[in-house]
Every structure is written in structure tokens, then in C-alpha cells.
Tab-separated table of C-alpha atoms in Angstrom:
chain	number	residue	atom	x	y	z
A	136	MET	CA	6.934	24.600	-15.633
A	137	ALA	CA	3.805	26.119	-17.186
A	138	TRP	CA	0.848	23.777	-17.478
A	139	ASN	CA	-0.671	24.150	-20.927
A	140	PRO	CA	-4.262	22.906	-21.249
A	141	PRO	CA	-4.623	19.967	-23.629
A	142	SER	CA	-6.701	20.148	-26.800
A	143	PRO	CA	-10.465	19.539	-26.499
A	144	ARG	CA	-10.154	16.079	-28.086
A	145	VAL	CA	-7.402	15.020	-25.690
A	146	ARG	CA	-9.330	16.450	-22.751
A	147	GLU	CA	-12.147	14.066	-23.652
A	148	LEU	CA	-9.721	11.144	-23.957
A	149	ILE	CA	-8.254	11.992	-20.527
A	150	ARG	CA	-11.759	12.083	-19.071
A	151	GLN	CA	-12.480	8.617	-20.496
A	152	CYS	CA	-9.156	7.285	-19.166
A	153	ALA	CA	-9.874	8.740	-15.734
A	154	GLN	CA	-13.346	7.230	-15.680
A	155	ILE	CA	-11.828	3.782	-16.245
A	156	VAL	CA	-9.237	4.446	-13.515
A	157	VAL	CA	-11.972	5.436	-11.047
A	158	ASN	CA	-13.649	2.067	-11.717
A	159	ALA	CA	-10.397	0.094	-11.743
A	160	ARG	CA	-10.635	-3.673	-12.000
A	161	PRO	CA	-9.859	-5.601	-8.796
A	162	GLU	CA	-6.930	-7.388	-10.437
A	163	TRP	CA	-5.359	-4.018	-11.280
A	164	LEU	CA	-5.616	-2.928	-7.667
A	165	ASP	CA	-4.176	-6.234	-6.459
A	166	GLU	CA	-1.236	-5.847	-8.845
A	167	LEU	CA	-0.633	-2.327	-7.541
A	168	ASP	CA	-0.654	-3.511	-3.915
A	169	ARG	CA	1.722	-6.391	-4.625
A	170	ALA	CA	4.190	-4.142	-6.421
A	171	VAL	CA	4.220	-1.456	-3.724
A	172	LEU	CA	4.541	-3.927	-0.842
A	173	ALA	CA	7.268	-5.917	-2.624
A	174	ALA	CA	9.337	-2.747	-2.989
A	175	ALA	CA	8.629	-1.461	0.523
A	176	ASN	CA	10.527	-1.959	3.749
A	177	PRO	CA	9.990	-5.610	4.810
A	178	VAL	CA	8.629	-4.296	8.120
A	179	ILE	CA	5.721	-2.781	6.209
A	180	ALA	CA	4.936	-5.841	4.109
A	181	ALA	CA	5.040	-8.133	7.167
A	182	ASP	CA	2.740	-5.962	9.276
A	183	PRO	CA	-0.915	-6.636	8.409
A	184	GLU	CA	-2.152	-3.254	9.585
A	185	LEU	CA	0.565	-1.333	7.744
A	186	ALA	CA	0.047	-3.438	4.612
A	187	ALA	CA	-3.689	-2.734	4.767
A	188	ALA	CA	-2.989	0.984	5.229
A	189	VAL	CA	-0.733	0.938	2.148
A	190	SER	CA	-3.515	-0.771	0.186
A	191	ARG	CA	-6.077	1.836	1.273
A	192	SER	CA	-3.636	4.603	0.369
A	193	ASN	CA	-2.995	3.079	-3.080
A	194	ARG	CA	-6.715	2.996	-3.818
A	195	ALA	CA	-7.315	6.463	-2.393
A	196	ASN	CA	-4.555	8.015	-4.502
A	197	LEU	CA	-5.749	6.282	-7.663
A	198	TYR	CA	-9.329	7.377	-7.029
A	199	PHE	CA	-8.253	10.923	-6.118
A	200	TRP	CA	-6.298	11.408	-9.364
A	201	GLY	CA	-9.036	9.767	-11.417
A	202	THR	CA	-11.938	11.798	-10.030
A	203	ALA	CA	-9.952	15.035	-10.418
A	204	ASN	CA	-9.468	14.280	-14.110
A	205	VAL	CA	-13.081	13.284	-14.594
A	206	ARG	CA	-14.089	16.709	-13.242
A	207	ASP	CA	-11.437	18.737	-15.052
A	208	PRO	CA	-9.455	16.627	-17.554
A	209	GLY	CA	-5.800	17.576	-17.889
A	210	ALA	CA	-5.794	20.207	-15.146
A	211	PRO	CA	-3.140	20.035	-12.381
A	212	VAL	CA	-4.208	17.676	-9.580
A	213	PRO	CA	-3.592	18.900	-6.015
A	214	PRO	CA	-1.888	16.575	-3.517
A	215	ASN	CA	-4.016	14.019	-1.745
A	216	THR	CA	-3.981	15.112	1.898
A	217	GLY	CA	-6.906	12.927	2.884
A	218	PRO	CA	-6.954	10.460	5.788
A	219	GLU	CA	-5.482	7.455	3.940
A	220	PRO	CA	-2.025	8.798	2.983
A	221	LEU	CA	-1.677	10.722	6.235
A	222	ASN	CA	-2.552	7.598	8.178
A	223	ILE	CA	0.454	5.950	6.522
A	224	ALA	CA	2.691	8.613	8.055
A	225	ARG	CA	1.206	8.089	11.512
A	226	GLU	CA	1.556	4.308	11.408
A	227	LEU	CA	5.144	4.386	10.114
A	228	VAL	CA	6.290	6.671	12.911
A	229	ARG	CA	4.518	4.707	15.634
A	230	ARG	CA	6.296	1.554	14.484
A	231	GLY	CA	9.680	3.220	14.368
A	232	VAL	CA	9.967	3.240	10.561
A	233	ASN	CA	11.599	6.628	10.072
A	234	ALA	CA	11.596	6.903	6.287
A	235	PHE	CA	8.601	6.800	3.997
A	236	PRO	CA	8.965	4.140	1.263
A	237	LEU	CA	9.471	6.611	-1.583
A	238	ASP	CA	10.917	3.994	-3.916
A	239	ALA	CA	7.948	1.713	-3.272
A	240	TYR	CA	5.494	4.405	-4.274
A	241	ARG	CA	7.526	5.132	-7.393
A	242	VAL	CA	7.118	1.444	-8.246
A	243	GLY	CA	3.369	1.869	-7.705
A	244	GLU	CA	3.420	4.928	-9.935
A	245	GLY	CA	5.063	2.805	-12.643
A	246	VAL	CA	2.375	0.113	-12.364
A	247	ALA	CA	-0.400	2.707	-12.613
A	248	TRP	CA	1.323	4.359	-15.578
A	249	ARG	CA	1.566	1.072	-17.502
A	250	ARG	CA	-2.134	0.442	-16.974
A	251	LEU	CA	-2.976	3.964	-18.115
A	252	MET	CA	-0.934	3.475	-21.300
A	253	GLU	CA	-2.895	0.307	-22.046
A	254	ILE	CA	-6.132	2.248	-21.606
A	255	ALA	CA	-4.870	5.060	-23.837
A	256	PHE	CA	-3.994	2.695	-26.687
A	257	GLU	CA	-7.436	1.144	-26.431
A	258	LEU	CA	-9.100	4.574	-26.744
A	259	THR	CA	-7.202	5.907	-29.762
A	260	SER	CA	-4.660	4.841	-32.348
A	261	ASP	CA	-4.003	8.344	-33.672
A	262	PRO	CA	-0.286	9.067	-33.038
A	263	THR	CA	-0.775	12.788	-32.516
A	264	GLU	CA	-3.562	12.237	-29.969
A	265	LEU	CA	-1.575	9.517	-28.215
A	266	HIS	CA	1.514	11.699	-27.944
A	267	GLU	CA	-0.387	14.570	-26.363
A	268	LEU	CA	-2.512	12.292	-24.156
A	269	LEU	CA	0.457	10.382	-22.747
A	270	ASP	CA	2.550	13.508	-22.294
A	271	VAL	CA	-0.160	15.290	-20.296
A	272	CYS	CA	-0.968	12.223	-18.174
A	273	SER	CA	2.700	11.467	-17.491
A	274	ARG	CA	3.387	14.960	-16.196
A	275	SER	CA	0.104	15.011	-14.269
A	276	ILE	CA	0.744	11.716	-12.446
A	277	SER	CA	4.360	12.593	-11.654
A	278	ALA	CA	3.434	16.005	-10.238
A	279	PHE	CA	0.567	14.529	-8.221
A	280	VAL	CA	2.746	11.822	-6.662
A	281	ASP	CA	5.538	14.333	-5.895
A	282	ALA	CA	3.123	16.666	-4.115
A	283	THR	CA	1.403	13.868	-2.206
A	284	LEU	CA	4.702	12.379	-1.020
A	285	ALA	CA	5.871	15.819	0.103
A	286	GLY	CA	2.719	16.148	2.195
A	287	ILE	CA	3.222	12.742	3.761
A	288	THR	CA	6.876	13.491	4.547
A	289	THR	CA	5.815	16.665	6.345
A	290	GLN	CA	3.226	14.697	8.306
A	291	ILE	CA	5.867	12.147	9.317
A	292	GLU	CA	7.891	14.919	10.934
A	293	LEU	CA	4.826	16.217	12.791
A	294	GLU	CA	3.912	12.741	14.014
A	295	ARG	CA	7.472	12.031	15.138
A	296	ASP	CA	7.573	15.284	17.101
A	297	GLU	CA	4.269	14.458	18.801
A	298	LEU	CA	5.234	10.875	19.601
A	299	THR	CA	8.533	11.780	21.266
A	300	ARG	CA	6.726	13.662	24.034
A	301	GLY	CA	4.980	12.182	27.092
A	302	SER	CA	4.781	8.913	29.014
A	303	HIS	CA	3.704	6.868	26.011
A	304	ALA	CA	7.020	7.608	24.316
A	305	GLU	CA	8.897	6.437	27.414
A	306	ARG	CA	6.938	3.163	27.604
A	307	ARG	CA	7.335	2.520	23.898
A	308	GLU	CA	11.070	3.282	24.053
A	309	THR	CA	11.505	0.944	27.041
A	310	VAL	CA	9.587	-1.869	25.348
A	311	ALA	CA	11.674	-1.372	22.200
A	312	LEU	CA	14.879	-1.707	24.248
A	313	LEU	CA	13.623	-4.898	25.879
A	314	LEU	CA	12.574	-6.399	22.549
A	315	ASP	CA	15.926	-5.503	21.019
A	316	GLY	CA	17.762	-7.228	23.867
A	317	ALA	CA	19.428	-4.008	25.008
A	318	PRO	CA	21.193	-4.173	28.412
A	319	ILE	CA	18.662	-2.026	30.261
A	320	PRO	CA	18.554	-2.849	34.017
A	321	ARG	CA	15.418	-4.810	34.884
A	322	GLN	CA	14.513	-2.577	37.827
A	323	ARG	CA	14.781	0.526	35.662
A	324	ALA	CA	12.593	-1.013	32.959
A	325	GLU	CA	10.010	-2.074	35.545
A	326	ALA	CA	9.900	1.444	37.003
A	327	ARG	CA	9.308	2.950	33.571
A	328	LEU	CA	6.655	0.421	32.590
A	329	GLY	CA	4.901	-0.028	35.918
A	330	TYR	CA	5.008	-3.745	35.185
A	331	ALA	CA	6.998	-6.557	36.832
A	332	LEU	CA	9.286	-8.445	34.444
A	333	THR	CA	9.793	-11.452	36.715
A	334	GLY	CA	7.731	-14.622	36.468
A	335	PRO	CA	5.749	-15.811	33.438
A	336	HIS	CA	4.271	-13.431	30.851
A	337	THR	CA	1.809	-13.907	28.035
A	338	ALA	CA	1.986	-11.407	25.183
A	339	ALA	CA	-0.785	-10.483	22.778
A	340	VAL	CA	-1.195	-8.311	19.720
A	341	ILE	CA	-4.672	-6.790	19.723
A	342	TRP	CA	-5.829	-4.922	16.647
A	343	SER	CA	-8.930	-3.797	14.820
A	344	ASP	CA	-10.006	-4.612	11.276
A	345	GLN	CA	-11.766	-1.230	11.224
A	346	PRO	CA	-9.155	1.448	12.023
A	347	ASP	CA	-11.805	4.139	11.586
A	348	GLY	CA	-14.148	2.471	14.078
A	349	ASP	CA	-14.458	2.694	17.866
A	350	LEU	CA	-10.855	2.157	18.952
A	351	SER	CA	-11.802	2.229	22.625
A	352	GLU	CA	-12.733	-1.411	22.018
A	353	LEU	CA	-8.999	-2.131	21.790
A	354	ASP	CA	-8.448	-0.920	25.336
A	355	ARG	CA	-11.426	-2.921	26.583
A	356	ALA	CA	-10.022	-6.006	24.841
A	357	ALA	CA	-6.638	-5.377	26.501
A	358	ASP	CA	-8.367	-5.228	29.901
A	359	ALA	CA	-10.267	-8.445	29.077
A	360	PHE	CA	-6.950	-10.071	28.182
A	361	GLY	CA	-5.563	-9.092	31.588
A	362	GLN	CA	-8.616	-10.552	33.304
A	363	ALA	CA	-8.218	-13.784	31.330
A	364	CYS	CA	-4.599	-14.004	32.530
A	365	GLY	CA	-5.580	-13.987	36.178
A	366	GLY	CA	-6.960	-10.513	36.711
A	367	ALA	CA	-3.725	-8.530	36.928
A	368	ARG	CA	-3.525	-5.183	35.182
A	369	PRO	CA	-1.849	-5.713	31.797
A	370	LEU	CA	0.922	-3.663	30.260
A	371	SER	CA	-0.489	-2.078	27.094
A	372	VAL	CA	1.569	-0.126	24.566
A	373	LEU	CA	0.134	1.833	21.670
A	374	ALA	CA	1.880	0.200	18.717
A	375	SER	CA	-0.219	2.167	16.230
A	376	THR	CA	-3.616	3.804	15.979
A	377	ALA	CA	-5.424	0.478	15.704
A	378	THR	CA	-2.962	-1.915	17.367
A	379	ARG	CA	-2.000	-2.577	20.981
A	380	TRP	CA	0.928	-4.652	22.207
A	381	VAL	CA	-0.119	-6.190	25.497
A	382	TRP	CA	1.526	-8.307	28.204
A	383	ALA	CA	-0.029	-9.867	31.280
A	384	PRO	CA	1.453	-12.097	33.990
A	385	GLY	CA	0.579	-15.775	33.794
A	386	PRO	CA	-1.075	-17.979	31.166
A	387	VAL	CA	-4.261	-16.956	29.376
A	388	ASP	CA	-7.663	-18.612	29.692
A	389	ALA	CA	-8.559	-18.535	25.998
A	390	ALA	CA	-12.176	-19.602	26.561
A	391	ALA	CA	-12.750	-16.778	29.061
A	392	LEU	CA	-11.148	-14.265	26.703
A	393	GLU	CA	-13.240	-15.455	23.783
A	394	HIS	CA	-16.406	-15.042	25.855
A	395	ALA	CA	-15.342	-11.559	27.000
A	396	ILE	CA	-14.832	-10.203	23.475
A	397	ASP	CA	-17.658	-12.129	21.821
A	398	ASP	CA	-19.543	-8.927	20.912
A	399	THR	CA	-16.524	-7.120	19.414
A	400	GLY	CA	-16.417	-8.615	15.941
A	401	ASP	CA	-13.835	-6.161	14.577
A	402	ILE	CA	-11.257	-6.950	17.272
A	403	ARG	CA	-8.601	-9.593	16.555
A	404	ILE	CA	-6.170	-11.059	19.092
A	405	ALA	CA	-2.948	-13.001	18.442
A	406	ILE	CA	-1.476	-14.608	21.553
A	407	GLY	CA	2.032	-15.858	22.283
A	408	PRO	CA	2.822	-18.655	24.748
A	409	ALA	CA	3.474	-17.936	28.426
A	410	ASP	CA	7.203	-17.608	29.094
A	411	ASP	CA	9.420	-16.513	32.002
A	412	GLY	CA	11.393	-13.389	32.740
A	413	VAL	CA	12.669	-10.708	30.387
A	414	ASP	CA	13.551	-13.269	27.727
A	415	GLY	CA	10.048	-14.709	28.018
A	416	PHE	CA	8.603	-11.197	27.709
A	417	ARG	CA	10.459	-10.894	24.421
A	418	ARG	CA	9.823	-14.406	23.056
A	419	SER	CA	6.108	-14.372	23.786
A	420	HIS	CA	5.754	-11.051	21.943
A	421	PHE	CA	7.574	-12.221	18.838
A	422	ASP	CA	5.463	-15.385	18.760
A	423	ALA	CA	2.329	-13.230	19.019
A	424	ILE	CA	3.608	-11.151	16.083
A	425	THR	CA	4.174	-14.352	14.073
A	426	THR	CA	0.614	-15.389	14.877
A	427	GLN	CA	-0.789	-12.030	13.773
A	428	GLN	CA	1.153	-12.167	10.516
A	429	MET	CA	-0.168	-15.644	9.763
A	430	MET	CA	-3.766	-14.560	10.450
A	431	ALA	CA	-3.324	-11.654	8.062
A	432	ARG	CA	-1.525	-13.711	5.418
A	433	LEU	CA	-4.305	-16.296	5.324
A	434	HIS	CA	-7.133	-13.761	5.776
A	435	SER	CA	-8.163	-15.967	8.678
A	436	PRO	CA	-11.772	-15.601	9.870
A	437	GLN	CA	-10.758	-16.564	13.418
A	438	GLN	CA	-10.991	-13.782	15.998
A	439	ILE	CA	-8.450	-15.266	18.419
A	440	ALA	CA	-5.396	-17.365	17.633
A	441	ARG	CA	-2.708	-18.770	19.917
A	442	PHE	CA	0.816	-19.469	18.738
A	443	ALA	CA	0.600	-22.979	20.167
A	444	GLU	CA	-2.280	-23.682	17.758
A	445	ILE	CA	-0.764	-22.182	14.636
A	446	GLU	CA	3.001	-22.738	14.909
A	447	LEU	CA	3.102	-25.496	12.295
A	448	VAL	CA	0.611	-23.721	10.010
A	449	ALA	CA	2.680	-20.521	10.236
A	450	LEU	CA	5.803	-22.416	9.121
A	451	ILE	CA	4.046	-24.155	6.254
A	452	THR	CA	2.278	-21.058	4.936
A	453	ALA	CA	5.355	-18.815	5.020
A	454	ASP	CA	5.565	-19.628	1.301
A	455	PRO	CA	1.906	-19.319	0.204
A	456	ASP	CA	2.389	-20.908	-3.230
A	457	ARG	CA	4.137	-23.982	-1.858
A	458	ALA	CA	1.559	-24.266	0.918
A	459	ALA	CA	-1.281	-24.163	-1.620
A	460	GLY	CA	0.440	-26.876	-3.637
A	461	PHE	CA	0.877	-29.050	-0.550
A	462	VAL	CA	-2.814	-28.710	0.356
A	463	LYS	CA	-3.932	-29.514	-3.175
A	464	ARG	CA	-1.669	-32.554	-3.526
A	465	THR	CA	-2.596	-33.883	-0.104
A	466	LEU	CA	-6.357	-33.335	-0.090
A	467	GLY	CA	-7.313	-33.578	-3.744
A	468	ASP	CA	-11.083	-33.101	-4.083
A	469	LEU	CA	-11.495	-32.943	-0.298
A	470	GLU	CA	-10.081	-29.419	-0.495
A	471	THR	CA	-13.347	-28.213	-2.053
A	472	ALA	CA	-15.728	-30.587	-0.280
A	473	GLY	CA	-16.951	-28.086	2.314
A	474	THR	CA	-16.036	-27.422	5.936
A	475	GLU	CA	-18.429	-30.016	7.387
A	476	LEU	CA	-16.622	-32.979	5.823
A	477	GLN	CA	-13.197	-31.402	6.355
A	478	GLU	CA	-13.900	-30.789	10.039
A	479	THR	CA	-15.090	-34.376	10.465
A	480	VAL	CA	-11.780	-35.708	9.154
A	481	ARG	CA	-9.749	-33.194	11.162
A	482	ILE	CA	-11.463	-34.071	14.443
A	483	PHE	CA	-11.195	-37.799	13.703
A	484	VAL	CA	-7.418	-37.476	13.302
A	485	ALA	CA	-7.172	-35.189	16.356
A	486	GLU	CA	-8.905	-37.923	18.381
A	487	GLN	CA	-6.168	-40.349	17.295
A	488	CYS	CA	-8.462	-41.944	14.703
A	489	ASN	CA	-10.864	-43.134	17.411
A	490	ALA	CA	-14.315	-43.105	15.786
A	491	SER	CA	-16.286	-43.220	19.040
A	492	ARG	CA	-14.464	-40.250	20.587
A	493	ALA	CA	-14.637	-38.260	17.335
A	494	ALA	CA	-18.387	-38.929	16.983
A	495	ALA	CA	-19.006	-37.797	20.564
A	496	ARG	CA	-16.982	-34.625	20.044
A	497	LEU	CA	-18.888	-33.827	16.842
A	498	TYR	CA	-22.288	-34.802	18.331
A	499	LEU	CA	-22.758	-37.359	15.548
A	500	HIS	CA	-23.952	-40.931	15.435
A	501	ARG	CA	-20.957	-43.220	14.930
A	502	ASN	CA	-22.404	-44.582	11.673
A	503	THR	CA	-22.783	-41.040	10.323
A	504	LEU	CA	-19.141	-40.388	11.136
A	505	LEU	CA	-18.059	-43.562	9.359
A	506	ARG	CA	-20.074	-42.644	6.243
A	507	ARG	CA	-18.359	-39.281	6.126
A	508	LEU	CA	-14.932	-40.858	6.520
A	509	ALA	CA	-15.739	-43.239	3.671
A	510	ARG	CA	-16.733	-40.259	1.522
A	511	ALA	CA	-13.472	-38.521	2.439
A	512	ASP	CA	-11.503	-41.575	1.344
A	513	GLU	CA	-13.213	-41.341	-2.056
A	514	LEU	CA	-12.097	-37.713	-2.403
A	515	LEU	CA	-8.545	-38.023	-1.082
A	516	PRO	CA	-5.767	-38.963	-3.542
A	517	ARG	CA	-4.668	-41.622	-1.041
A	518	PRO	CA	-6.704	-43.331	1.697
A	519	LEU	CA	-6.721	-41.426	4.969
A	520	ALA	CA	-4.964	-44.299	6.724
A	521	ASP	CA	-1.963	-43.772	4.412
A	522	CYS	CA	-1.711	-39.976	4.782
A	523	THR	CA	-3.080	-39.222	8.234
A	524	VAL	CA	-0.412	-36.728	9.320
A	525	ASN	CA	-0.257	-34.803	6.029
A	526	ALA	CA	-4.043	-34.689	5.784
A	527	ALA	CA	-4.315	-33.300	9.313
A	528	ILE	CA	-1.750	-30.580	8.539
A	529	ALA	CA	-3.431	-29.635	5.247
A	530	LEU	CA	-6.840	-29.474	6.919
A	531	ASP	CA	-5.424	-27.268	9.667
A	532	VAL	CA	-4.135	-24.877	6.994
A	533	LEU	CA	-7.638	-24.750	5.502
A	534	ARG	CA	-9.199	-24.197	8.934
A	535	TRP	CA	-7.140	-21.050	9.454
A	536	HIS	CA	-7.551	-19.907	5.877
A	537	GLY	CA	-10.632	-17.852	5.054
A	538	GLN	CA	-12.960	-19.815	2.753
A	539	PRO	CA	-15.893	-18.462	0.710
A	540	ASP	CA	-19.277	-19.406	2.117
A	541	ALA	CA	-20.461	-20.575	-1.277
A	542	ARG	CA	-17.833	-23.259	-1.441
A	543	ASP	CA	-18.598	-24.324	2.109
A	544	GLN	CA	-22.202	-24.999	1.206
A	545	SER	CA	-21.980	-26.226	-2.339
A	546	ASN	CA	-20.611	-29.698	-1.656
A	547	ALA	CA	-21.275	-30.127	2.033
A	548	PRO	CA	-22.467	-33.647	2.804
A	549	SER	CA	-25.644	-34.185	4.753
A	550	ARG	CA	-25.751	-35.913	8.069
């Protein structure tokens, strides 16, 4: 179909629309992400790295189309073959997701189109201008998305071809069979992996918050994990560009691991419990995945999390809205009282409501601890003695949930 240039007036309106798109409001971008992830394969929405890659791709595509129309309003926009959409292809293939979520991106296209219509109606009320403006933009967006998706589909085929060659593919295939419970002989799996499947295993998911950063840090973190599990060489599988699935024999020394990766702020580690044999290999991994998903869901600031620490929080926060309601009902004004007071109450409950032990653990004078507990009772909807268990659970949810620094400081009580 021939692409007829729009009239000069409509070209200017398109330029103004595109300028607004380039500087899209955060709530627009959040709406776009939610819509795309809701329509995508559940594997994508549940994987924090894939979900983040989808978000980056959404923003990149929006910015790409917008800047093209700021430069040359109404002209055909070439496909976006930049790093963000192509990274989606790479990550999907490495996780075994063989089809790109075309329907999900069509949903995203619909969200973007509705926002653009709102912008258009704010810029002009002339029916002739609106008709031409919306017609040009509709065809432009549709053609851009078609071309971009075609490029990503081609990249998926290239990535799949590359991944099915070499020893990595064999290790990944073997791990996938074990995780799926396939009847692969243990000795054969061990020979392929170079890793004994007898005895206890501890699994970890190690990933980076900066997929464009120094990814060699992931391999160093995997080695540190092996050292923290007794020094044996770990089994490490490339789950994606910025994620490693790791197993090591024996339980992990979390304190030693934390010390070893202290200077790698972009590296995150989710750890499953130690468990025995092939079934333990599988269970520990899935618990590590659950831990990673919870850290991502809550935007947790913690660098390391163990399933044993977060199991209850993961269950409660599976429904974020209900979890938020539980925290609010349980804590009342204590929810916004700052981490210092919250941590005092949490440690007091953890020490079985023993003030002397809690004060020693917090390096506080006992009277200071008691004053803080009295202040907490003023803020709680019910006295702490009447809601000890629920308060402890709600405070644990807050501990794993990222909290703005401003709120931490604004109402923090003094010692």
C-alpha cells in the first residue's frame, strides 16, 4: 500500500503527539507493562528477568516510534531492531519458550493506540484533522509493530539454532529432563552434567539487575556459592543471558556467601533448601525459583534470600492486593512509622517477646526498647499482645518489600 504524506497541518499534529509519547507519563508505561504481561505466556509474567525485558522492550518500542515521528512526522517507521526487542528473542529461547507472545504485543499496541487517541483529541477538535491524524497514526503503528515482530521472530530462529549446538545445550536439556521428572537414568544424567545427583543439594538462582553490565560477575557468584556450600565445584547452567541456575552439594553458609558477594551490588541470589537425591535436586530448584519470583514481585532490596526465610511471605504476597490489605489492617499507622520502629517490634516478637534478649540483639538499652514498644502499641490497631503472630507476619512482608527511604526517615523514632 502506498504511503501518502499527510497534510502540513496534520504533520505538525503528529509531531506534537509523538513528542508527548516520547515523554510518556510513568502511569502510562505501567499500564502498558501490565497489559502486555497479563496477555503473555504465564512463564514470562512469572519470570522477573523476562518481565523486566518485556518492560524495557515496551519502552524502547514506544520511544523508537515517537522519536521517528518527531524527526519526520507521518513517514513510515522502520522496525526496531535495537538491543531491547532482540534481547526478548534471546531470553525466550533460552528459557524454552518457543513462540513469541504476538497476542500480548497486540494488546500492548491497543493500549498505546488508546493513549494516542486521547492525545489527538486533546490537540484538535476539527473532524477533518482528526480523521487524517488518526488514520495516518493507525497505519503507522500497525506497520511498525508488524515489522518489529517479524524481526524478532527471525531472531528467535537464529537464537534457537545457536542454542541447540554445543555442550551447553546438552546440559540445559538434561537439567530440563530432571526438572520435568522425566525417566532419565541417574548415571546418564550425571555423566552429561559432570555432577553427582546423590546426597543433598542446594539450588540457587543467580541473576543480575543490570543485564548490560559485567555478566562475568554471575559466574564468580556461582563459584562463591559453591565455596559457601563446602567448596565443591557447583553445577551452573546458563538459564538466560543474565541468569544462572546453580546447584551445589550440601547446605549453604549464607553468611559466608553474603561476605563473598558483598562488593557485587547488582547480583541477586535466591536459594532453595538443601534436599536429597534427584527429587531434592528438583525441589530445591523450584523453591529457589519461588524465592526469586517473590523478590521480584516485592521489588525486594535484599541481595540474598533463602526459601526458608520467605516461604510464608511468598504465600501471603502471591495476591499483592490482599497482602497489602492484610498489612494495612494489621499494622495500622505502624506501617508508615519507619523501619527502625518496625524492626524493633519484629525482633521483639522473634525473641519470643523477651525484652532483655531483644534489647541485646538490637544493641539497645532495655528501657529504650520498652519505650519503642509502647509507641508501637499506640500505632497498632490492637495491642501487640493481642496480635503478635499477625503483626510479625505483616512486618516480615514489609521487611522484604522495598520501601522508599523518605518514608523510612520521616517518622523514625529516636533512641
